[in-house]
Coordinates of N, CA, C and O in Angstrom, one line a residue:
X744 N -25.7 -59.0 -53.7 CA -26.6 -59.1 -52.5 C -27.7 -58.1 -52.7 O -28.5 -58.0 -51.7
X745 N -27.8 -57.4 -53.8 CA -28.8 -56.7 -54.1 C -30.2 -57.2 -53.3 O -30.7 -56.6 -52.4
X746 N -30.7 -58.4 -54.0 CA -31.8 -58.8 -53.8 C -32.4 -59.2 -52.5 O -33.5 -59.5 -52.3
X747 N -31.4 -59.1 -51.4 CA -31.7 -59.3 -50.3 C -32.7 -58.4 -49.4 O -32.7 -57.2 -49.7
X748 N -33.4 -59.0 -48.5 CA -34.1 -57.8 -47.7 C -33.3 -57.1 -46.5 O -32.1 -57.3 -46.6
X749 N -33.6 -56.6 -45.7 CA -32.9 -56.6 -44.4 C -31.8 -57.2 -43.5 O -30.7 -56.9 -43.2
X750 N -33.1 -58.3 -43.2 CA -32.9 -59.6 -41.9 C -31.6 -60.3 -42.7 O -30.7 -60.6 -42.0
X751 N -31.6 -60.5 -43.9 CA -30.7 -61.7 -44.6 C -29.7 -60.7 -45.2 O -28.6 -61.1 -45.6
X752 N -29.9 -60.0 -45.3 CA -28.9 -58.9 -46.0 C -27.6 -58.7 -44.8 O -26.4 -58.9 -44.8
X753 N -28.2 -58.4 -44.2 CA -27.1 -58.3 -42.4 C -26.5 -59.5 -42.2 O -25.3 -59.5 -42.0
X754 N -27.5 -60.9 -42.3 CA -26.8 -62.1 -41.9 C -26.1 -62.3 -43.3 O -24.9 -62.4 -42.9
X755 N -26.0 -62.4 -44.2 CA -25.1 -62.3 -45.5 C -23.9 -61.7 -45.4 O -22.8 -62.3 -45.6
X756 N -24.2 -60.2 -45.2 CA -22.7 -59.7 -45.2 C -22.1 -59.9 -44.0 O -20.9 -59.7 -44.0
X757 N -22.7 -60.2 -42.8 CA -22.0 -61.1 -41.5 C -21.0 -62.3 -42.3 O -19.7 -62.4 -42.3
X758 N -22.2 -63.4 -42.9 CA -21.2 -64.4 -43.3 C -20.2 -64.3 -44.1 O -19.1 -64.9 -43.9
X759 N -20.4 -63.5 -45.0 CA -19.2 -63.1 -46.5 C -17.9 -62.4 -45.6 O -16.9 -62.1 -46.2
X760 N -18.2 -62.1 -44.0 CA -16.5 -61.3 -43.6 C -17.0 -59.8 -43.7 O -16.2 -59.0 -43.2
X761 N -18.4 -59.1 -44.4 CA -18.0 -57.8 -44.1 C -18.2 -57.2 -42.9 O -18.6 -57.9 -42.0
X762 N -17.9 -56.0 -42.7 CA -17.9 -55.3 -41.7 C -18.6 -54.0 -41.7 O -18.5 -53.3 -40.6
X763 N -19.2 -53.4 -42.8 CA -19.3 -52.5 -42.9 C -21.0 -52.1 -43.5 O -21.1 -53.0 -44.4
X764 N -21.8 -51.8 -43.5 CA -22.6 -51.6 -44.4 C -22.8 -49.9 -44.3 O -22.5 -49.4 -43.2
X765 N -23.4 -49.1 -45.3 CA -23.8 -48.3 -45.7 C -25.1 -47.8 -46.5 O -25.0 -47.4 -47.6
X766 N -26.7 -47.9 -45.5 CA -28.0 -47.9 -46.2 C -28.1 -46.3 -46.4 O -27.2 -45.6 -46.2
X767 N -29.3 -45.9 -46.7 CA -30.2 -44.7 -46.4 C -31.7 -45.3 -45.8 O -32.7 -44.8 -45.3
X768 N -31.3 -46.7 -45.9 CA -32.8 -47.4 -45.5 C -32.8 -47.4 -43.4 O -32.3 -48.2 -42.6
X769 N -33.9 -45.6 -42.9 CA -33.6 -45.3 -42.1 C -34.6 -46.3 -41.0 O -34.6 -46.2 -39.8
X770 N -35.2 -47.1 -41.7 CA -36.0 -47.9 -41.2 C -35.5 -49.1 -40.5 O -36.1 -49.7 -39.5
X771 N -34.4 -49.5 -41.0 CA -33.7 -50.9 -40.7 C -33.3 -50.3 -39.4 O -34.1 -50.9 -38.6
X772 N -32.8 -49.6 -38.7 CA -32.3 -49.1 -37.1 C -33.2 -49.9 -36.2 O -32.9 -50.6 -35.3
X773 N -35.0 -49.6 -36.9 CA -35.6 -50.3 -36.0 C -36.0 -51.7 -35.7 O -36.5 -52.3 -34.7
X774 N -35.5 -51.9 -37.4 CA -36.8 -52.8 -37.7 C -35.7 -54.3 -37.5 O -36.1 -55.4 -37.5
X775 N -33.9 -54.0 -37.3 CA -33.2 -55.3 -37.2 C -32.3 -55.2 -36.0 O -32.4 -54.2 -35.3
X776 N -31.5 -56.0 -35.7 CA -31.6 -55.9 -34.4 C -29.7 -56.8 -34.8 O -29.7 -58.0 -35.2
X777 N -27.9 -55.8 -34.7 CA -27.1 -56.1 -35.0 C -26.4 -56.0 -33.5 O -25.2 -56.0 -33.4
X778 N -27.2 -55.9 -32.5 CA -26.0 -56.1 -31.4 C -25.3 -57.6 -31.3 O -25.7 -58.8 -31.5
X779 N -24.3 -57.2 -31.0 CA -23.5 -58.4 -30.8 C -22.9 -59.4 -32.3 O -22.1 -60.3 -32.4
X780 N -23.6 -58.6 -33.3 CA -22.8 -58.9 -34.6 C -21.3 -58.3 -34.8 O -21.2 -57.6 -33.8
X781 N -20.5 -58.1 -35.4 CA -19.4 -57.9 -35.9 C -19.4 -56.5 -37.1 O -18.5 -55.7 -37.2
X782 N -20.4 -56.5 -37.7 CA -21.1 -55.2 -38.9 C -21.6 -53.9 -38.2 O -22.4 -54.0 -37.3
X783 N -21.1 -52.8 -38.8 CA -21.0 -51.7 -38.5 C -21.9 -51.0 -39.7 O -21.8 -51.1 -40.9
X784 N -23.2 -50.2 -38.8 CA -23.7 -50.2 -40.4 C -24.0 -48.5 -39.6 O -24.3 -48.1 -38.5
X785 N -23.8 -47.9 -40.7 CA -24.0 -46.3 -41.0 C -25.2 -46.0 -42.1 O -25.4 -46.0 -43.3
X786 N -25.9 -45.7 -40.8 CA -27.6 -44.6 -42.4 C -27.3 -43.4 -42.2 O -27.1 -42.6 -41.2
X787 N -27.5 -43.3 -44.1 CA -27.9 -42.2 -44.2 C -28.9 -41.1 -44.2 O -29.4 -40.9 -45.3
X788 N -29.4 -40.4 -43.5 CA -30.7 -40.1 -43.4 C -30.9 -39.1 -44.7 O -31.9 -38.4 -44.5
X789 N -30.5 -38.9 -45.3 CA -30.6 -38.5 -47.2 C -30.5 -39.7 -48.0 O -29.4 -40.2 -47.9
X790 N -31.3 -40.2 -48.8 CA -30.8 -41.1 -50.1 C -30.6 -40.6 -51.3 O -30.4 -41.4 -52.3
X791 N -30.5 -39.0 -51.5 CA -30.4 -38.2 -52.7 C -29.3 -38.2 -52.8 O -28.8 -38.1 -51.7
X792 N -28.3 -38.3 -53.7 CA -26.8 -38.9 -53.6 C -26.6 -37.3 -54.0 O -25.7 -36.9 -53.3
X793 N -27.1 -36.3 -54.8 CA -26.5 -34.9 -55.2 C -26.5 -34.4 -53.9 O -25.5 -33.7 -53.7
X794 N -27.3 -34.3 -52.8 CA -27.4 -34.1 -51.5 C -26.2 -34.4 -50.5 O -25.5 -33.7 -49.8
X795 N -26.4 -36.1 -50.6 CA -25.5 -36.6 -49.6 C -23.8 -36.2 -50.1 O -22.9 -35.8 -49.3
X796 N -23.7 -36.4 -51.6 CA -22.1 -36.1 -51.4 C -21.7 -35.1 -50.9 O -20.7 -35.2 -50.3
X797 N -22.4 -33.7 -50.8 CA -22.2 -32.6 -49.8 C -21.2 -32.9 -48.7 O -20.1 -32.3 -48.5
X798 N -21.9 -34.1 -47.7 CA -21.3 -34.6 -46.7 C -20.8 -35.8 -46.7 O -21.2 -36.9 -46.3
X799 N -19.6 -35.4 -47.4 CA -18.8 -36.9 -47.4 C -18.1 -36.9 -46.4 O -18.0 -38.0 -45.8
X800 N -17.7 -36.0 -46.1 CA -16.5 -36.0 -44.7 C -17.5 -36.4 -43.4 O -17.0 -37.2 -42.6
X801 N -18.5 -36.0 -43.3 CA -19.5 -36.4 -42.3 C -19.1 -37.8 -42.5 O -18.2 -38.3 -41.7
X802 N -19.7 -38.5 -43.6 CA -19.9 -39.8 -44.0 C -18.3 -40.6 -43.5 O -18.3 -41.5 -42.6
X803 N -17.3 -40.2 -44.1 CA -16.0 -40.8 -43.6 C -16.1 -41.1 -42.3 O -15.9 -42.2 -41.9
X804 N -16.3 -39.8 -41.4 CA -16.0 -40.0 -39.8 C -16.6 -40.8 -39.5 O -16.1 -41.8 -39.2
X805 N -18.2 -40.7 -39.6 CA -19.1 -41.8 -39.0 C -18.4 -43.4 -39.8 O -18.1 -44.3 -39.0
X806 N -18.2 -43.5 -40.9 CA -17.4 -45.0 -41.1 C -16.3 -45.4 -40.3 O -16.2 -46.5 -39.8
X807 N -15.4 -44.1 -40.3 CA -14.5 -44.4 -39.2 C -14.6 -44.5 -37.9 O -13.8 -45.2 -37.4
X808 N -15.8 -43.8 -36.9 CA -15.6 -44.1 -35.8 C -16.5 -45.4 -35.5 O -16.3 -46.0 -34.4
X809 N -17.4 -45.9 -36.5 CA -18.6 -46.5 -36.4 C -17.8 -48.1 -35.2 O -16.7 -48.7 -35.0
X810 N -19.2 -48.3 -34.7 CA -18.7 -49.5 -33.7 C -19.6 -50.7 -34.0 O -20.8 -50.6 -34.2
X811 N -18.8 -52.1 -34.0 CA -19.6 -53.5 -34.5 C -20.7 -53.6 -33.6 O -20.5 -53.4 -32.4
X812 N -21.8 -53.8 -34.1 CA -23.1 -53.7 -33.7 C -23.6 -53.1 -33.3 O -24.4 -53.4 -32.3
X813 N -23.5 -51.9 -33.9 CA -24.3 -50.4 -33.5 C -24.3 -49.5 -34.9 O -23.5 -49.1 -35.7
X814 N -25.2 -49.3 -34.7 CA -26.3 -48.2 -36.0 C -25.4 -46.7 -35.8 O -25.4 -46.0 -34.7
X815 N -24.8 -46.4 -36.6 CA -23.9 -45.0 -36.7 C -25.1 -44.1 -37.6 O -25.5 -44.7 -38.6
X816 N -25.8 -42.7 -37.4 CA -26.3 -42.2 -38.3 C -25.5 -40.6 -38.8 O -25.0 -39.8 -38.0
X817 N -25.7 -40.4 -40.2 CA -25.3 -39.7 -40.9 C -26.8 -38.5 -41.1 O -27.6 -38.7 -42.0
X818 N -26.8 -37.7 -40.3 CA -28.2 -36.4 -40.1 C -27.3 -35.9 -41.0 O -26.1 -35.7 -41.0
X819 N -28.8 -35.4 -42.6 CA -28.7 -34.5 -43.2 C -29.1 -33.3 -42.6 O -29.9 -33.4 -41.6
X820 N -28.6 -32.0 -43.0 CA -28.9 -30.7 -42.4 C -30.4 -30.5 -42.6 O -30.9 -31.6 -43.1
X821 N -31.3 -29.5 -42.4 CA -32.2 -29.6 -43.5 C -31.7 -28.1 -44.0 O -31.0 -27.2 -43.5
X822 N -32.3 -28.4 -45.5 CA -31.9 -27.2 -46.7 C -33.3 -26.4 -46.5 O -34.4 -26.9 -46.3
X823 N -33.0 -25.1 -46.7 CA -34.0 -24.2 -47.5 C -34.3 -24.7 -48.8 O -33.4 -25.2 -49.5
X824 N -35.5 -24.5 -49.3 CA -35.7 -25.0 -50.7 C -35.5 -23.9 -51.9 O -35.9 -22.8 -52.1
X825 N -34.2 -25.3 -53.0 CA -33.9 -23.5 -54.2 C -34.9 -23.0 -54.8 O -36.0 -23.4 -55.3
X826 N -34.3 -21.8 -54.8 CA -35.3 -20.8 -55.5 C -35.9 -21.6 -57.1 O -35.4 -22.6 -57.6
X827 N -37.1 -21.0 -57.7 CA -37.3 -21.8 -58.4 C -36.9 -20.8 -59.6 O -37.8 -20.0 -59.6
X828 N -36.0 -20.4 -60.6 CA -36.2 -19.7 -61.7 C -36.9 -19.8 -62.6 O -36.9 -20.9 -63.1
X829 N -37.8 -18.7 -63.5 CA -38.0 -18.7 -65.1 C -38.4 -17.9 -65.7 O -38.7 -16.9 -65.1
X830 N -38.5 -17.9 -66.9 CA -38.2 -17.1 -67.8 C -39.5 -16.8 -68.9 O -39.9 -17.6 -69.7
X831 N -39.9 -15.2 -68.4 CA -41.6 -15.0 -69.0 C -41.2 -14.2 -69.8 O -40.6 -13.1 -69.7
X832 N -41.8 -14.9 -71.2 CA -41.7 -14.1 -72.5 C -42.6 -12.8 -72.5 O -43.8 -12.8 -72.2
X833 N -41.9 -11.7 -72.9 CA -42.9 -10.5 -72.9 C -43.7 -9.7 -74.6 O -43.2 -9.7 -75.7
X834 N -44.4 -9.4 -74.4 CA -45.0 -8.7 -76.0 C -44.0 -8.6 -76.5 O -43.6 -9.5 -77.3
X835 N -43.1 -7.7 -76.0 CA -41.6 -7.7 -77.1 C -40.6 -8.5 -77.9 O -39.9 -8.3 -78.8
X836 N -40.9 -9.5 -77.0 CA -39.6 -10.5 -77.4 C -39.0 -10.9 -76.4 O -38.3 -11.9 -76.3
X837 N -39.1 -10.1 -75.5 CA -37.9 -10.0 -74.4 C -38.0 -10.7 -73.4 O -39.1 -11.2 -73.5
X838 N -37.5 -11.1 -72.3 CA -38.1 -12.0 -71.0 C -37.7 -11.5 -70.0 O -36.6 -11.0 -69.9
X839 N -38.6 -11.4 -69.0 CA -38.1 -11.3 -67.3 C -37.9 -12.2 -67.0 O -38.3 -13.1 -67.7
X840 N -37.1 -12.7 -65.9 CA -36.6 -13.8 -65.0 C -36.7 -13.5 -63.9 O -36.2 -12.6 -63.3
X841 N -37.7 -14.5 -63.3 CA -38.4 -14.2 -61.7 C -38.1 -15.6 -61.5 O -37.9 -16.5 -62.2
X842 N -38.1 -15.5 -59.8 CA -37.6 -16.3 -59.1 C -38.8 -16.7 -58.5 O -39.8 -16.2 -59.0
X843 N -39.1 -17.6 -57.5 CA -40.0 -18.0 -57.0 C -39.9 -18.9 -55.3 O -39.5 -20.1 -55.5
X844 N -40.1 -18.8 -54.3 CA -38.8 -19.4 -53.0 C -39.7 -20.7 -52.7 O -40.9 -20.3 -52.9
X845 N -39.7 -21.7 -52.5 CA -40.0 -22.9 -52.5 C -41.7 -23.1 -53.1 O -41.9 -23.0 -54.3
X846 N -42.6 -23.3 -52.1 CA -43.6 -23.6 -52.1 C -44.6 -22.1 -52.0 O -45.7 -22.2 -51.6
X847 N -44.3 -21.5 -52.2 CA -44.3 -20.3 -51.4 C -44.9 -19.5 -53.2 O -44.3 -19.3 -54.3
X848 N -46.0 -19.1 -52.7 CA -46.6 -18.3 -53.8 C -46.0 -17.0 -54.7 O -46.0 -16.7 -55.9
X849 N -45.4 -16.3 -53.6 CA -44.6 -15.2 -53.9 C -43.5 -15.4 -54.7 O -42.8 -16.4 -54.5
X850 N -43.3 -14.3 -55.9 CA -42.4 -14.4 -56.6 C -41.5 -12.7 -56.9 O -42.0 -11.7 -56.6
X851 N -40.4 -12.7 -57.4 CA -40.3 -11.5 -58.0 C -39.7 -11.4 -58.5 O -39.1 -12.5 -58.6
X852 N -39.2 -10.4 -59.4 CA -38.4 -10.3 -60.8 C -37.3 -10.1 -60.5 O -37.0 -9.2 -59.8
X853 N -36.0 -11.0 -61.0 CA -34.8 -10.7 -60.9 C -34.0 -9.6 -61.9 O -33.2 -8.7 -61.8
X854 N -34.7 -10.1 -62.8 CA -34.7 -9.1 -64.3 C -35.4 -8.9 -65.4 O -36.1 -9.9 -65.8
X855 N -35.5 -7.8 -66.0 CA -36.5 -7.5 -66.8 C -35.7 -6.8 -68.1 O -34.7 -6.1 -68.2
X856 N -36.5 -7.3 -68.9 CA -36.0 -6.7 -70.9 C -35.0 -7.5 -71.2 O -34.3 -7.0 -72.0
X857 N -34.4 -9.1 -70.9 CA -33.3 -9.1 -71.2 C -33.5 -10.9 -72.3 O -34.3 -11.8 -71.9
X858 N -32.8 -11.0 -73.4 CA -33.1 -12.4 -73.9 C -32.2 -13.0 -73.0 O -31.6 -12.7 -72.0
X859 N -32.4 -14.6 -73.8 CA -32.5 -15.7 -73.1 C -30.9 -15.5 -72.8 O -30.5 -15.4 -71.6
X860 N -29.7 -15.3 -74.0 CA -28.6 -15.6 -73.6 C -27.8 -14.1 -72.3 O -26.8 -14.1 -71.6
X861 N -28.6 -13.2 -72.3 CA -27.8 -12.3 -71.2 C -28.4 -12.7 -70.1 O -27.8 -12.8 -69.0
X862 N -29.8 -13.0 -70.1 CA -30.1 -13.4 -68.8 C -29.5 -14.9 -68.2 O -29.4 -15.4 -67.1
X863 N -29.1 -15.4 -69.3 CA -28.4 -16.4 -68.7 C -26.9 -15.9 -68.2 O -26.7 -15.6 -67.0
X864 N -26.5 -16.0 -68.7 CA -25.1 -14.9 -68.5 C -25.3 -13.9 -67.3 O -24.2 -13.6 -66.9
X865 N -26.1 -13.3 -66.8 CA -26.5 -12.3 -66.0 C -26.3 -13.2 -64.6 O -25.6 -12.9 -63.5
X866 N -27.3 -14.5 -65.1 CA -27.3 -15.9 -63.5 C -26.2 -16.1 -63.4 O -25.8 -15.9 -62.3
X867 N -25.1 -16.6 -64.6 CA -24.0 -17.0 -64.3 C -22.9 -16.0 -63.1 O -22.2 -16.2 -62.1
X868 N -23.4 -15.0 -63.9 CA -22.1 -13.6 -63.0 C -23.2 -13.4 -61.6 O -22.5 -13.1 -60.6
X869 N -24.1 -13.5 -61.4 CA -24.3 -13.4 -60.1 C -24.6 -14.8 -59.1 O -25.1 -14.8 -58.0
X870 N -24.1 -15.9 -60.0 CA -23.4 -17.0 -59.2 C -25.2 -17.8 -58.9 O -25.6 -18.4 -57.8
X871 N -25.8 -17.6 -59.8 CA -27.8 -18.5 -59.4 C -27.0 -19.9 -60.1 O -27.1 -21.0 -59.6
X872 N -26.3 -19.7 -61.3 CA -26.1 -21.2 -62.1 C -25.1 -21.1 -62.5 O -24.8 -20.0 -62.6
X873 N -24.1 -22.0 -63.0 CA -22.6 -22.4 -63.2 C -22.0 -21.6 -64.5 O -22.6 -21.6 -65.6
X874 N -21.2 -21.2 -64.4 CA -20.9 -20.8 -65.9 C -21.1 -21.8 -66.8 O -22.2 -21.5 -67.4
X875 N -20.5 -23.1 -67.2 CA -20.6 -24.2 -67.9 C -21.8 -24.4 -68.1 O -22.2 -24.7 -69.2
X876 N -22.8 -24.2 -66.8 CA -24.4 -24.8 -67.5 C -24.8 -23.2 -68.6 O -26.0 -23.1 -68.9
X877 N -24.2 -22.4 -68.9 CA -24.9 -21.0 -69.3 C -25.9 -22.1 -70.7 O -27.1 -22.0 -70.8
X878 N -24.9 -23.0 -71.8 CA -25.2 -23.5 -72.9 C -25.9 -24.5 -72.7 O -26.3 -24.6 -73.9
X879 N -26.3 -25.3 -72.1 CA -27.2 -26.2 -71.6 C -28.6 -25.8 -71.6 O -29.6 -26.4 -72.2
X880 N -28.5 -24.3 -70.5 CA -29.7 -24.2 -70.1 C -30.2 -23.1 -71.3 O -31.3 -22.8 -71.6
X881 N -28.9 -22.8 -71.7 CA -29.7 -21.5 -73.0 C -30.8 -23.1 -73.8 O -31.9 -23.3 -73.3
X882 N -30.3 -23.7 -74.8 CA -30.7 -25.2 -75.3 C -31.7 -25.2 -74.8 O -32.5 -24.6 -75.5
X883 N -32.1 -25.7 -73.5 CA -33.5 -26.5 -72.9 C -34.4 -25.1 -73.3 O -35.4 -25.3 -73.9
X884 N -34.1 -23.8 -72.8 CA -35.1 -22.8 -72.5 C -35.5 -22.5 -73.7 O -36.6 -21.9 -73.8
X885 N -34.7 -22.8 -75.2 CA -34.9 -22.5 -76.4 C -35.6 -23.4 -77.0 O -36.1 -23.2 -78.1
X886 N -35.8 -24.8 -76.2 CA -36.7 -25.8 -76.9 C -37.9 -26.4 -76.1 O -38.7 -27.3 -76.5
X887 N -37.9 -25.4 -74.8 CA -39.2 -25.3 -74.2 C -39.9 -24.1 -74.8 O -41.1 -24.0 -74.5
X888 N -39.3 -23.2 -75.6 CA -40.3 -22.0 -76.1 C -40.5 -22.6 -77.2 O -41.6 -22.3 -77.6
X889 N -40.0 -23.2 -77.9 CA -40.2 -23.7 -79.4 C -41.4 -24.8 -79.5 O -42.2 -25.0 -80.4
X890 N -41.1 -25.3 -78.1 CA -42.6 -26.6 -77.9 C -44.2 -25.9 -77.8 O -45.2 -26.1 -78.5
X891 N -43.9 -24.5 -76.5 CA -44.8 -23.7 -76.6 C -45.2 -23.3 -77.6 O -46.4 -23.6 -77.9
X892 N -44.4 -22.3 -78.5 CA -45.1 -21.9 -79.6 C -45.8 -22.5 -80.4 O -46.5 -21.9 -81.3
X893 N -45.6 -23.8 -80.3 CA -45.7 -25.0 -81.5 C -47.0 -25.0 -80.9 O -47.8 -24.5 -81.7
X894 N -47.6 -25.2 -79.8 CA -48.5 -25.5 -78.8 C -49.5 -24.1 -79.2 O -50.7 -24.3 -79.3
X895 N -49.1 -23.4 -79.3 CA -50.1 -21.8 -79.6 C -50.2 -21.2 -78.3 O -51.2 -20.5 -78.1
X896 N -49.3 -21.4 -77.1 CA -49.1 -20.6 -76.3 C -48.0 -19.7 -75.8 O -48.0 -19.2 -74.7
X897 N -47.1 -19.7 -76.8 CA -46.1 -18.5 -76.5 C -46.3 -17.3 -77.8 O -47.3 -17.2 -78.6
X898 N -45.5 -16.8 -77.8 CA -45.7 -15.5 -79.1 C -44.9 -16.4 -80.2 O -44.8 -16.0 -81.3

């Protein structure tokens, strides 16, 4: 039923017996009209699924208490935006790791003198990034400096 839009999407899963739907499409509340159908449909007002699983238990209740022909909604919180990290190569060799808070100009140093693997290790133990990602992100940060240098803008 992918291909369906809305209006037929609703009368579809009416006819096929379901009972249930589950959009992020916060638009359909207004734009369709399920009173007096049998389908219970719950939006999500997040469609970022790393987001929404957060609130799965939200999501259960509202499935569970949801009522046939009526729009159940699932309000994401809103989030502060994460910090942005990275990592400035210095004359030495060495990198600071500054943070950066959303949109937001201001930045400041979390650490300074340290290479790529303690400062990763440094995030890990103070809980900014997972232990497991420490080799991941060592990887990416070692083959974004290798691009730059290639590039003639790192040391």
């Amino acid at each position: 039923m992918g291909e369906l839009k809305n209006g037929k999407l609703i009368d579809e899963a009416v006819r096929r017996g379901y009972d249930l739907l589950v959009t992020a499409d916060r638009r359909m509340r207004k734009q369709q009209e399920i009173e007096g159908k049998p389908l219970r449909v719950v939006v999500l007002t997040r469609p970022d699924w790393l987001k929404t699983k957060k609130q799965i238990n939200e999501i259960q209740r509202a499935i569970a208490t949801a009522e046939p022909g009526q729009f159940t909604r699932v309000i994401a919180p809103r989030t502060q935006p994460e910090p942005q990290m990275t990592f400035q190569e210095r004359d030495d060799g060495l990198f600071d790791i500054t943070e950066r808070l959303g949109s937001r100009v201001q930045s400041r140093t979390l650490r300074s003198g340290v290479t790529i693997r303690t400062g990763l290790e440094w995030l890990a133990n103070t809980k900014r990034i997972a232990n497991h990602e420490v080799s991941q992100w060592e990887r990416s940060l070692l083959d974004d400096l290798t691009r730059e240098r290639q590039r003639g803008r790192g040391r």
